PDB file of C-alpha atoms in Angstrom:
ATOM      1  CA  MET Z   1     233.938 331.852  95.187  1.00 43.00           C
ATOM      2  CA  ALA Z   2     236.583 330.143  93.191  1.00 43.00           C
ATOM      3  CA  SER Z   3     237.231 333.017  90.906  1.00 46.00           C
ATOM      4  CA  THR Z   4     237.579 335.266  93.906  1.00 45.00           C
ATOM      5  CA  THR Z   5     240.266 332.965  95.321  1.00 46.00           C
ATOM      6  CA  VAL Z   6     242.151 333.107  91.973  1.00 46.00           C
ATOM      7  CA  GLU Z   7     241.996 336.860  91.849  1.00 47.00           C
ATOM      8  CA  GLU Z   8     243.114 337.184  95.376  1.00 46.00           C
ATOM      9  CA  GLY Z   9     246.190 334.939  94.422  1.00 47.00           C
ATOM     10  CA  ASP Z  10     247.353 337.235  91.569  1.00 49.00           C
ATOM     11  CA  GLY Z  11     250.609 338.856  92.626  1.00 49.00           C
ATOM     12  CA  ASP Z  12     250.681 337.032  96.009  1.00 53.00           C
ATOM     13  CA  ASP Z  13     253.298 334.635  97.194  1.00 58.00           C
ATOM     14  CA  ASP Z  14     251.390 331.440  96.319  1.00 67.00           C
ATOM     15  CA  GLY Z  15     254.588 329.631  95.159  1.00 75.00           C
ATOM     16  CA  PRO Z  16     256.134 329.285  91.798  1.00 74.00           C
ATOM     17  CA  ILE Z  17     253.953 326.420  90.701  1.00 75.00           C
ATOM     18  CA  ALA Z  18     250.703 328.220  91.525  1.00 79.00           C
ATOM     19  CA  ASN Z  19     251.944 331.408  89.925  1.00 77.00           C
ATOM     20  CA  ARG Z  20     252.931 329.560  86.811  1.00 74.00           C
ATOM     21  CA  ALA Z  21     249.517 327.853  86.618  1.00 76.00           C
ATOM     22  CA  GLN Z  22     247.663 331.114  86.936  1.00 79.00           C
ATOM     23  CA  GLU Z  23     249.948 332.629  84.220  1.00 77.00           C
ATOM     24  CA  ALA Z  24     249.076 329.644  81.995  1.00 75.00           C
ATOM     25  CA  ILE Z  25     245.329 330.086  82.548  1.00 79.00           C
ATOM     26  CA  ARG Z  26     245.552 333.772  81.699  1.00 78.00           C
ATOM     27  CA  ASN Z  27     247.794 333.155  78.526  1.00 79.00           C
ATOM     28  CA  PRO Z  28     247.087 329.599  77.217  1.00 78.00           C
ATOM     29  CA  GLY Z  29     248.864 330.477  73.974  1.00 80.00           C
ATOM     30  CA  ASP Z  30     252.216 331.076  75.753  1.00 79.00           C
ATOM     31  CA  ALA Z  31     251.629 327.740  77.711  1.00 79.00           C
ATOM     32  CA  TYR Z  32     251.134 325.783  74.485  1.00 83.00           C
ATOM     33  CA  GLN Z  33     254.303 327.374  72.936  1.00 84.00           C
ATOM     34  CA  PHE Z  34     256.268 326.530  76.101  1.00 83.00           C
ATOM     35  CA  LEU Z  35     255.096 322.893  75.893  1.00 86.00           C
ATOM     36  CA  PHE Z  36     255.993 322.751  72.245  1.00 88.00           C
ATOM     37  CA  TYR Z  37     259.453 323.833  72.834  1.00 90.00           C
ATOM     38  CA  VAL Z  38     259.851 321.296  75.728  1.00 91.00           C
ATOM     39  CA  VAL Z  39     258.542 318.362  73.724  1.00 90.00           C
ATOM     40  CA  THR Z  40     260.642 319.346  70.690  1.00 88.00           C
ATOM     41  CA  ALA Z  41     263.855 319.625  72.767  1.00 89.00           C
ATOM     42  CA  PHE Z  42     263.134 316.362  74.358  1.00 90.00           C
ATOM     43  CA  PHE Z  43     262.545 314.738  70.915  1.00 85.00           C
ATOM     44  CA  LEU Z  44     265.735 316.107  69.474  1.00 84.00           C
ATOM     45  CA  VAL Z  45     267.915 315.191  72.390  1.00 85.00           C
ATOM     46  CA  THR Z  46     266.559 311.524  72.602  1.00 86.00           C
ATOM     47  CA  THR Z  47     266.618 310.953  68.804  1.00 83.00           C
ATOM     48  CA  LEU Z  48     269.620 312.914  67.465  1.00 86.00           C
ATOM     49  CA  PHE Z  49     272.011 312.608  70.418  1.00 88.00           C
ATOM     50  CA  PRO Z  50     272.576 308.818  69.840  1.00 87.00           C
ATOM     51  CA  PHE Z  51     273.543 309.576  66.219  1.00 87.00           C
ATOM     52  CA  TYR Z  52     275.864 312.293  67.419  1.00 89.00           C
ATOM     53  CA  TRP Z  53     277.486 309.883  69.886  1.00 89.00           C
ATOM     54  CA  LEU Z  54     277.926 307.302  67.122  1.00 89.00           C
ATOM     55  CA  LEU Z  55     279.660 310.038  65.014  1.00 91.00           C
ATOM     56  CA  VAL Z  56     281.903 310.901  67.955  1.00 90.00           C
ATOM     57  CA  LEU Z  57     282.967 307.201  68.365  1.00 90.00           C
ATOM     58  CA  ALA Z  58     283.463 306.704  64.681  1.00 90.00           C
ATOM     59  CA  LEU Z  59     285.736 309.701  64.352  1.00 90.00           C
ATOM     60  CA  THR Z  60     287.815 308.779  67.350  1.00 89.00           C
ATOM     61  CA  PRO Z  61     290.958 306.632  66.583  1.00 87.00           C
ATOM     62  CA  GLY Z  62     290.784 303.134  67.815  1.00 80.00           C
ATOM     63  CA  ASP Z  63     293.781 303.532  70.224  1.00 80.00           C
ATOM     64  CA  ARG Z  64     292.174 306.575  71.932  1.00 81.00           C
ATOM     65  CA  MET Z  65     288.750 305.242  72.863  1.00 78.00           C
ATOM     66  CA  THR Z  66     289.098 305.907  76.552  1.00 78.00           C
ATOM     67  CA  ASP Z  67     288.056 309.139  78.306  1.00 76.00           C
ATOM     68  CA  ILE Z  68     285.840 310.344  75.410  1.00 78.00           C
ATOM     69  CA  GLY Z  69     283.821 313.478  76.027  1.00 78.00           C
ATOM     70  CA  LEU Z  70     281.223 315.151  73.965  1.00 81.00           C
ATOM     71  CA  LEU Z  71     283.880 315.833  71.289  1.00 83.00           C
ATOM     72  CA  PRO Z  72     285.826 313.148  69.386  1.00 81.00           C
ATOM     73  CA  ASN Z  73     289.164 312.275  71.034  1.00 81.00           C
ATOM     74  CA  GLY Z  74     291.004 312.792  67.749  1.00 81.00           C
ATOM     75  CA  PHE Z  75     289.954 312.762  64.069  1.00 86.00           C
ATOM     76  CA  ASN Z  76     290.007 309.536  62.084  1.00 85.00           C
ATOM     77  CA  PRO Z  77     287.516 309.562  59.219  1.00 89.00           C
ATOM     78  CA  ALA Z  78     289.289 306.447  57.857  1.00 90.00           C
ATOM     79  CA  SER Z  79     287.023 304.314  59.988  1.00 89.00           C
ATOM     80  CA  PHE Z  80     284.405 304.568  57.342  1.00 92.00           C
ATOM     81  CA  VAL Z  81     286.803 302.968  54.851  1.00 92.00           C
ATOM     82  CA  GLU Z  82     288.428 300.465  57.238  1.00 91.00           C
ATOM     83  CA  MET Z  83     285.002 299.006  58.133  1.00 90.00           C
ATOM     84  CA  PHE Z  84     284.618 297.746  54.543  1.00 92.00           C
ATOM     85  CA  GLN Z  85     288.215 296.440  54.571  1.00 91.00           C
ATOM     86  CA  ARG Z  86     287.800 294.255  57.669  1.00 90.00           C
ATOM     87  CA  LEU Z  87     284.346 292.930  56.803  1.00 91.00           C
ATOM     88  CA  PRO Z  88     282.160 292.853  53.712  1.00 93.00           C
ATOM     89  CA  PHE Z  89     279.750 295.238  55.306  1.00 93.00           C
ATOM     90  CA  HIS Z  90     278.098 296.012  51.906  1.00 93.00           C
ATOM     91  CA  VAL Z  91     277.146 292.363  51.506  1.00 94.00           C
ATOM     92  CA  TYR Z  92     275.411 292.539  54.944  1.00 94.00           C
ATOM     93  CA  MET Z  93     273.534 295.605  53.826  1.00 94.00           C
ATOM     94  CA  PHE Z  94     272.632 293.862  50.562  1.00 94.00           C
ATOM     95  CA  ASN Z  95     271.214 290.872  52.479  1.00 94.00           C
ATOM     96  CA  SER Z  96     269.103 293.173  54.659  1.00 93.00           C
ATOM     97  CA  ILE Z  97     267.696 295.081  51.761  1.00 94.00           C
ATOM     98  CA  VAL Z  98     266.834 291.999  49.826  1.00 95.00           C
ATOM     99  CA  ILE Z  99     265.150 290.346  52.778  1.00 94.00           C
ATOM    100  CA  ALA Z 100     263.219 293.590  53.610  1.00 94.00           C
ATOM    101  CA  LEU Z 101     262.116 294.105  50.030  1.00 94.00           C
ATOM    102  CA  THR Z 102     260.946 290.421  49.634  1.00 95.00           C
ATOM    103  CA  THR Z 103     259.040 290.567  52.883  1.00 95.00           C
ATOM    104  CA  THR Z 104     257.418 294.036  51.860  1.00 95.00           C
ATOM    105  CA  VAL Z 105     256.253 292.591  48.593  1.00 95.00           C
ATOM    106  CA  ILE Z 106     254.724 289.453  50.269  1.00 95.00           C
ATOM    107  CA  VAL Z 107     253.176 291.501  52.979  1.00 94.00           C
ATOM    108  CA  LEU Z 108     251.604 294.093  50.575  1.00 93.00           C
ATOM    109  CA  LEU Z 109     250.269 291.326  48.267  1.00 93.00           C
ATOM    110  CA  VAL Z 110     248.642 289.238  51.147  1.00 94.00           C
ATOM    111  CA  ALA Z 111     247.508 292.399  53.058  1.00 92.00           C
ATOM    112  CA  SER Z 112     245.843 293.764  49.890  1.00 91.00           C
ATOM    113  CA  PHE Z 113     243.587 290.676  49.610  1.00 91.00           C
ATOM    114  CA  ALA Z 114     242.981 290.588  53.255  1.00 91.00           C
ATOM    115  CA  GLY Z 115     242.323 294.369  53.583  1.00 90.00           C
ATOM    116  CA  TYR Z 116     239.946 294.067  50.663  1.00 89.00           C
ATOM    117  CA  ALA Z 117     237.975 291.320  52.356  1.00 90.00           C
ATOM    118  CA  PHE Z 118     237.888 293.136  55.762  1.00 90.00           C
ATOM    119  CA  GLY Z 119     237.160 296.509  54.317  1.00 87.00           C
ATOM    120  CA  ARG Z 120     234.724 295.861  51.604  1.00 85.00           C
ATOM    121  CA  LEU Z 121     233.025 292.487  52.202  1.00 86.00           C
ATOM    122  CA  GLU Z 122     230.527 291.376  54.811  1.00 87.00           C
ATOM    123  CA  PHE Z 123     231.007 287.844  56.290  1.00 86.00           C
ATOM    124  CA  ARG Z 124     230.482 286.004  59.483  1.00 88.00           C
ATOM    125  CA  GLY Z 125     233.226 286.360  62.100  1.00 86.00           C
ATOM    126  CA  LYS Z 126     234.723 289.471  60.624  1.00 86.00           C
ATOM    127  CA  THR Z 127     235.000 291.376  63.832  1.00 87.00           C
ATOM    128  CA  ALA Z 128     236.368 288.367  65.730  1.00 89.00           C
ATOM    129  CA  LEU Z 129     239.084 287.913  63.041  1.00 88.00           C
ATOM    130  CA  LEU Z 130     240.094 291.509  63.249  1.00 85.00           C
ATOM    131  CA  LEU Z 131     240.305 291.297  66.961  1.00 86.00           C
ATOM    132  CA  VAL Z 132     242.550 288.231  66.670  1.00 86.00           C
ATOM    133  CA  LEU Z 133     244.721 290.088  64.194  1.00 83.00           C
ATOM    134  CA  LEU Z 134     244.946 293.071  66.623  1.00 80.00           C
ATOM    135  CA  ALA Z 135     246.018 290.663  69.460  1.00 83.00           C
ATOM    136  CA  ILE Z 136     248.642 289.008  67.356  1.00 79.00           C
ATOM    137  CA  SER Z 137     250.158 292.415  66.239  1.00 77.00           C
ATOM    138  CA  TYR Z 138     250.989 293.071  69.907  1.00 80.00           C
ATOM    139  CA  PHE Z 139     252.824 289.741  70.493  1.00 80.00           C
ATOM    140  CA  PRO Z 140     256.544 290.420  71.062  1.00 80.00           C
ATOM    141  CA  PRO Z 141     258.811 288.740  68.474  1.00 76.00           C
ATOM    142  CA  ALA Z 142     260.813 287.316  71.370  1.00 79.00           C
ATOM    143  CA  ALA Z 143     257.942 284.951  72.184  1.00 80.00           C
ATOM    144  CA  PHE Z 144     258.416 283.120  68.900  1.00 81.00           C
ATOM    145  CA  ILE Z 145     262.108 282.770  68.894  1.00 84.00           C
ATOM    146  CA  ILE Z 146     262.406 279.153  70.295  1.00 86.00           C
ATOM    147  CA  PRO Z 147     259.524 277.485  68.318  1.00 87.00           C
ATOM    148  CA  LEU Z 148     260.704 279.396  65.155  1.00 87.00           C
ATOM    149  CA  PHE Z 149     264.367 278.134  65.591  1.00 88.00           C
ATOM    150  CA  GLN Z 150     263.181 274.625  66.218  1.00 88.00           C
ATOM    151  CA  PHE Z 151     260.853 274.652  63.133  1.00 89.00           C
ATOM    152  CA  PHE Z 152     263.181 276.284  60.589  1.00 88.00           C
ATOM    153  CA  THR Z 153     266.196 273.999  61.546  1.00 87.00           C
ATOM    154  CA  GLY Z 154     264.354 270.927  60.702  1.00 83.00           C
ATOM    155  CA  ASN Z 155     263.827 269.718  64.362  1.00 83.00           C
ATOM    156  CA  VAL Z 156     259.953 269.440  64.258  1.00 84.00           C
ATOM    157  CA  GLU Z 157     258.397 266.238  63.097  1.00 84.00           C
ATOM    158  CA  ILE Z 158     255.264 267.150  61.055  1.00 80.00           C
ATOM    159  CA  LEU Z 159     253.913 263.832  59.767  1.00 80.00           C
ATOM    160  CA  THR Z 160     254.842 260.191  59.824  1.00 81.00           C
ATOM    161  CA  LEU Z 161     253.789 258.046  56.908  1.00 79.00           C
ATOM    162  CA  PRO Z 162     254.191 254.246  56.629  1.00 77.00           C
ATOM    163  CA  ALA Z 163     255.758 254.221  53.191  1.00 75.00           C
ATOM    164  CA  VAL Z 164     257.551 257.491  53.503  1.00 75.00           C
ATOM    165  CA  GLY Z 165     258.660 257.774  57.133  1.00 78.00           C
ATOM    166  CA  THR Z 166     258.830 260.894  59.121  1.00 81.00           C
ATOM    167  CA  ILE Z 167     258.423 264.278  57.476  1.00 84.00           C
ATOM    168  CA  SER Z 168     260.145 267.017  59.397  1.00 83.00           C
ATOM    169  CA  SER Z 169     260.020 270.788  59.112  1.00 84.00           C
ATOM    170  CA  PRO Z 170     262.343 272.261  56.500  1.00 86.00           C
ATOM    171  CA  ASN Z 171     265.911 273.186  57.419  1.00 89.00           C
ATOM    172  CA  TRP Z 172     266.174 276.789  56.224  1.00 89.00           C
ATOM    173  CA  PHE Z 173     268.995 277.873  58.551  1.00 91.00           C
ATOM    174  CA  ASN Z 174     271.286 280.381  56.747  1.00 90.00           C
ATOM    175  CA  THR Z 175     268.726 281.017  54.036  1.00 91.00           C
ATOM    176  CA  PRO Z 176     266.441 283.945  53.452  1.00 91.00           C
ATOM    177  CA  GLY Z 177     263.319 281.830  53.881  1.00 91.00           C
ATOM    178  CA  ALA Z 178     264.063 281.430  57.636  1.00 90.00           C
ATOM    179  CA  MET Z 179     263.744 285.145  58.060  1.00 91.00           C
ATOM    180  CA  VAL Z 180     261.265 286.201  55.320  1.00 93.00           C
ATOM    181  CA  THR Z 181     258.534 283.717  56.365  1.00 91.00           C
ATOM    182  CA  PRO Z 182     258.323 284.901  60.107  1.00 89.00           C
ATOM    183  CA  PHE Z 183     258.760 288.447  59.153  1.00 90.00           C
ATOM    184  CA  SER Z 184     255.879 288.262  56.799  1.00 91.00           C
ATOM    185  CA  ALA Z 185     253.605 286.775  59.436  1.00 89.00           C
ATOM    186  CA  LEU Z 186     254.697 289.335  62.167  1.00 88.00           C
ATOM    187  CA  PHE Z 187     254.327 292.443  59.974  1.00 88.00           C
ATOM    188  CA  LEU Z 188     251.200 291.328  58.164  1.00 90.00           C
ATOM    189  CA  PRO Z 189     248.602 292.386  60.870  1.00 89.00           C
ATOM    190  CA  LEU Z 190     249.703 296.086  60.884  1.00 87.00           C
ATOM    191  CA  SER Z 191     249.441 296.272  57.003  1.00 90.00           C
ATOM    192  CA  ILE Z 192     246.048 294.543  57.033  1.00 91.00           C
ATOM    193  CA  PHE Z 193     244.739 297.193  59.429  1.00 87.00           C
ATOM    194  CA  ILE Z 194     246.186 300.033  57.427  1.00 87.00           C
ATOM    195  CA  LEU Z 195     244.833 298.804  54.174  1.00 89.00           C
ATOM    196  CA  THR Z 196     241.516 297.803  55.524  1.00 89.00           C
ATOM    197  CA  THR Z 197     241.020 301.371  56.761  1.00 85.00           C
ATOM    198  CA  PHE Z 198     241.842 302.812  53.274  1.00 85.00           C
ATOM    199  CA  TYR Z 199     239.979 300.245  51.221  1.00 86.00           C
ATOM    200  CA  SER Z 200     236.784 300.795  53.251  1.00 86.00           C
ATOM    201  CA  GLN Z 201     236.818 304.570  52.347  1.00 83.00           C
ATOM    202  CA  ILE Z 202     236.633 303.906  48.571  1.00 83.00           C
ATOM    203  CA  PRO Z 203     233.037 304.561  47.439  1.00 84.00           C
ATOM    204  CA  ASP Z 204     231.167 301.510  46.094  1.00 83.00           C
ATOM    205  CA  GLY Z 205     230.164 303.274  42.991  1.00 83.00           C
ATOM    206  CA  LEU Z 206     233.766 303.383  41.647  1.00 81.00           C
ATOM    207  CA  GLU Z 207     234.227 299.563  42.133  1.00 81.00           C
ATOM    208  CA  ASP Z 208     230.689 298.947  40.691  1.00 83.00           C
ATOM    209  CA  ALA Z 209     231.701 301.065  37.609  1.00 83.00           C
ATOM    210  CA  ALA Z 210     234.700 298.912  37.055  1.00 82.00           C
ATOM    211  CA  ARG Z 211     232.697 295.711  37.409  1.00 82.00           C
ATOM    212  CA  VAL Z 212     230.152 296.965  34.911  1.00 83.00           C
ATOM    213  CA  GLU Z 213     233.072 297.549  32.457  1.00 80.00           C
ATOM    214  CA  GLY Z 214     233.952 293.867  32.830  1.00 80.00           C
ATOM    215  CA  ALA Z 215     236.535 293.845  35.600  1.00 80.00           C
ATOM    216  CA  THR Z 216     236.503 291.006  38.080  1.00 83.00           C
ATOM    217  CA  ARG Z 217     236.816 291.771  41.792  1.00 82.00           C
ATOM    218  CA  ILE Z 218     240.570 291.055  41.630  1.00 83.00           C
ATOM    219  CA  GLY Z 219     240.841 293.305  38.553  1.00 85.00           C
ATOM    220  CA  ALA Z 220     238.840 296.049  40.301  1.00 84.00           C
ATOM    221  CA  LEU Z 221     241.211 295.641  43.396  1.00 83.00           C
ATOM    222  CA  PHE Z 222     244.391 296.206  41.442  1.00 84.00           C
ATOM    223  CA  ARG Z 223     242.984 298.721  38.903  1.00 83.00           C
ATOM    224  CA  VAL Z 224     240.731 300.970  41.048  1.00 83.00           C
ATOM    225  CA  ILE Z 225     241.028 300.163  44.817  1.00 84.00           C
ATOM    226  CA  ILE Z 226     244.747 300.000  45.246  1.00 84.00           C
ATOM    227  CA  PRO Z 227     245.612 303.016  43.040  1.00 84.00           C
ATOM    228  CA  LEU Z 228     243.048 305.104  44.946  1.00 82.00           C
ATOM    229  CA  SER Z 229     244.688 303.858  48.248  1.00 81.00           C
ATOM    230  CA  ALA Z 230     248.213 304.760  47.150  1.00 82.00           C
ATOM    231  CA  PRO Z 231     249.047 306.612  50.394  1.00 82.00           C
ATOM    232  CA  GLY Z 232     247.960 303.762  52.563  1.00 84.00           C
ATOM    233  CA  VAL Z 233     249.744 301.191  50.463  1.00 88.00           C
ATOM    234  CA  ALA Z 234     252.972 303.282  50.553  1.00 87.00           C
ATOM    235  CA  THR Z 235     252.581 303.743  54.263  1.00 86.00           C
ATOM    236  CA  ALA Z 236     252.212 299.982  54.905  1.00 89.00           C
ATOM    237  CA  GLY Z 237     255.139 299.218  52.508  1.00 90.00           C
ATOM    238  CA  VAL Z 238     257.488 301.703  54.220  1.00 89.00           C
ATOM    239  CA  LEU Z 239     256.633 300.768  57.636  1.00 88.00           C
ATOM    240  CA  THR Z 240     257.215 297.027  56.826  1.00 92.00           C
ATOM    241  CA  PHE Z 241     260.574 297.610  55.108  1.00 92.00           C
ATOM    242  CA  ILE Z 242     261.918 299.752  57.959  1.00 90.00           C
ATOM    243  CA  GLY Z 243     260.656 297.227  60.576  1.00 90.00           C
ATOM    244  CA  VAL Z 244     262.216 294.204  58.824  1.00 92.00           C
ATOM    245  CA  TYR Z 245     265.431 296.036  58.046  1.00 91.00           C
ATOM    246  CA  ASN Z 246     265.851 297.040  61.640  1.00 87.00           C
ATOM    247  CA  GLU Z 247     264.761 293.676  63.104  1.00 86.00           C
ATOM    248  CA  PHE Z 248     267.205 292.080  65.541  1.00 84.00           C
ATOM    249  CA  PHE Z 249     265.986 288.888  67.285  1.00 83.00           C
ATOM    250  CA  ILE Z 250     264.977 286.600  64.411  1.00 86.00           C
ATOM    251  CA  SER Z 251     267.771 287.940  62.042  1.00 86.00           C
ATOM    252  CA  PHE Z 252     270.320 287.197  64.754  1.00 86.00           C
ATOM    253  CA  LEU Z 253     269.011 283.707  65.346  1.00 87.00           C
ATOM    254  CA  MET Z 254     268.512 282.290  61.948  1.00 89.00           C
ATOM    255  CA  THR Z 255     271.978 282.672  60.552  1.00 90.00           C
ATOM    256  CA  ASP Z 256     275.553 281.935  61.658  1.00 89.00           C
ATOM    257  CA  GLY Z 257     276.620 285.505  61.086  1.00 88.00           C
ATOM    258  CA  GLN Z 258     278.462 284.964  57.696  1.00 90.00           C
ATOM    259  CA  ALA Z 259     277.758 287.466  54.999  1.00 90.00           C
ATOM    260  CA  GLN Z 260     277.638 284.766  52.318  1.00 91.00           C
ATOM    261  CA  ASN Z 261     275.025 282.890  54.411  1.00 91.00           C
ATOM    262  CA  TRP Z 262     272.566 285.802  54.186  1.00 91.00           C
ATOM    263  CA  ALA Z 263     273.345 287.175  57.622  1.00 91.00           C
ATOM    264  CA  PRO Z 264     271.675 290.679  57.814  1.00 91.00           C
ATOM    265  CA  ILE Z 265     273.109 293.931  58.973  1.00 91.00           C
ATOM    266  CA  VAL Z 266     272.863 293.397  62.628  1.00 89.00           C
ATOM    267  CA  TRP Z 267     275.472 290.591  62.319  1.00 91.00           C
ATOM    268  CA  GLY Z 268     277.711 292.932  60.350  1.00 90.00           C
ATOM    269  CA  VAL Z 269     277.781 295.365  63.254  1.00 90.00           C
ATOM    270  CA  VAL Z 270     278.316 292.713  65.918  1.00 89.00           C
ATOM    271  CA  ASN Z 271     281.150 291.003  63.920  1.00 90.00           C
ATOM    272  CA  TYR Z 272     283.471 293.931  64.486  1.00 90.00           C
ATOM    273  CA  GLN Z 273     283.724 292.587  68.174  1.00 86.00           C
ATOM    274  CA  GLY Z 274     286.300 289.808  68.391  1.00 78.00           C
ATOM    275  CA  GLN Z 275     287.249 287.487  71.051  1.00 77.00           C
ATOM    276  CA  TYR Z 276     289.881 289.784  72.519  1.00 81.00           C
ATOM    277  CA  GLN Z 277     289.184 293.131  71.023  1.00 81.00           C
ATOM    278  CA  ALA Z 278     286.202 295.217  70.068  1.00 85.00           C
ATOM    279  CA  PHE Z 279     286.563 297.878  67.365  1.00 89.00           C
ATOM    280  CA  TYR Z 280     283.953 300.381  68.687  1.00 89.00           C
ATOM    281  CA  ASN Z 281     284.855 303.027  66.214  1.00 89.00           C
ATOM    282  CA  LEU Z 282     284.193 300.564  63.381  1.00 91.00           C
ATOM    283  CA  MET Z 283     280.964 299.378  64.981  1.00 92.00           C
ATOM    284  CA  ALA Z 284     279.802 303.048  65.260  1.00 91.00           C
ATOM    285  CA  ALA Z 285     280.810 303.748  61.630  1.00 92.00           C
ATOM    286  CA  ALA Z 286     278.893 300.702  60.468  1.00 93.00           C
ATOM    287  CA  SER Z 287     275.871 301.709  62.506  1.00 92.00           C
ATOM    288  CA  ILE Z 288     275.925 305.130  60.764  1.00 92.00           C
ATOM    289  CA  VAL Z 289     276.363 303.641  57.235  1.00 93.00           C
ATOM    290  CA  GLY Z 290     273.754 301.006  57.878  1.00 91.00           C
ATOM    291  CA  VAL Z 291     271.042 303.446  58.753  1.00 89.00           C
ATOM    292  CA  LEU Z 292     271.478 305.505  55.577  1.00 90.00           C
ATOM    293  CA  PRO Z 293     269.093 303.400  53.339  1.00 90.00           C
ATOM    294  CA  VAL Z 294     266.370 303.908  55.912  1.00 88.00           C
ATOM    295  CA  VAL Z 295     267.062 307.703  56.050  1.00 87.00           C
ATOM    296  CA  ILE Z 296     267.003 307.982  52.306  1.00 88.00           C
ATOM    297  CA  LEU Z 297     263.722 305.973  52.153  1.00 86.00           C
ATOM    298  CA  VAL Z 298     262.079 308.065  54.723  1.00 83.00           C
ATOM    299  CA  VAL Z 299     263.172 311.374  53.130  1.00 84.00           C
ATOM    300  CA  ILE Z 300     261.832 310.179  49.641  1.00 84.00           C
ATOM    301  CA  ALA Z 301     258.468 308.825  51.070  1.00 78.00           C
ATOM    302  CA  GLN Z 302     257.838 311.241  53.907  1.00 74.00           C
ATOM    303  CA  GLU Z 303     254.924 312.882  52.265  1.00 71.00           C
ATOM    304  CA  ARG Z 304     253.342 309.574  51.499  1.00 69.00           C
ATOM    305  CA  ILE Z 305     253.829 308.292  54.991  1.00 68.00           C
ATOM    306  CA  VAL Z 306     252.365 311.458  56.624  1.00 67.00           C
ATOM    307  CA  SER Z 307     249.450 311.713  54.244  1.00 66.00           C
ATOM    308  CA  GLY Z 308     248.790 308.012  54.747  1.00 61.00           C
ATOM    309  CA  LEU Z 309     248.869 307.974  58.526  1.00 60.00           C
ATOM    310  CA  THR Z 310     246.777 311.188  58.764  1.00 60.00           C
ATOM    311  CA  ALA Z 311     244.190 310.131  56.241  1.00 58.00           C
ATOM    312  CA  GLY Z 312     243.900 306.696  57.930  1.00 51.00           C
ATOM    313  CA  ALA Z 313     243.340 308.432  61.211  1.00 47.00           C
ATOM    314  CA  LEU Z 314     240.864 311.148  60.229  1.00 46.00           C
ATOM    315  CA  LYS Z 315     238.651 309.478  57.606  1.00 46.00           C
ATOM    316  CA  GLU Z 316     235.489 307.721  58.645  1.00 42.00           C
TER     317      GLU Z 316
END
């Protein structure tokens, strides 16, 4: 009865939506192609247009920043030079790269041990701990800002001893430790999940063979398990580096914004705004230059990232 209704609707005035639905049912390949073009166009517009707009702002002279259309209101590529003359932006980039690399090394080291335990060992409470890690990974960083600031500025009393007195939390304000420590904790759960998935896929026979040859568990981890899980390790490392490099809240809070005090790249972009004037063209140029390390890293490691994500999603 339903098929009769559909056939009767062919060519009739059922409305554009009904006709389009019937056409999609008859030719699903065309419907999938149409949806692919729609999704691709949406992705390109939402991801590439902001960079295009930054380029428009960066090329527009500073005294012609009003009434800007889709094209630059002038042509001033000197903004990409002036941004380094007004501020040591390269120092801000260096700070962000060092903090991101340090955090990535710590996260990969700790996540390797944790991933090995969760992926290859059986112990009581394993599932509960994984659920706790999953819950922590979804906590927004903004929820930790106030307690972290109080702790890393020495305002939390940890212990009081009769002979020593009050022992307070360390004052790491304007130091890399105030950012590396919370970043390592926040990005650790995701890396543990990625490495747990990969480490659990390694056959037990390969590790047993290494143990028979005299390797310890730690030796087998670094000589057998990690090399065989290279796509997963690379994926966890790249995602951690990009996440820390782009982080805003904690980076903005833990320093005073001076390049010599380990202020990260977000402070460098914001500091082009003064009390009475904002150099939007310099801020746009700095944003474009600042994203280049991430673009280069993604281009170099794109095969590792894709293979790591797909392998972790498909293997059982």
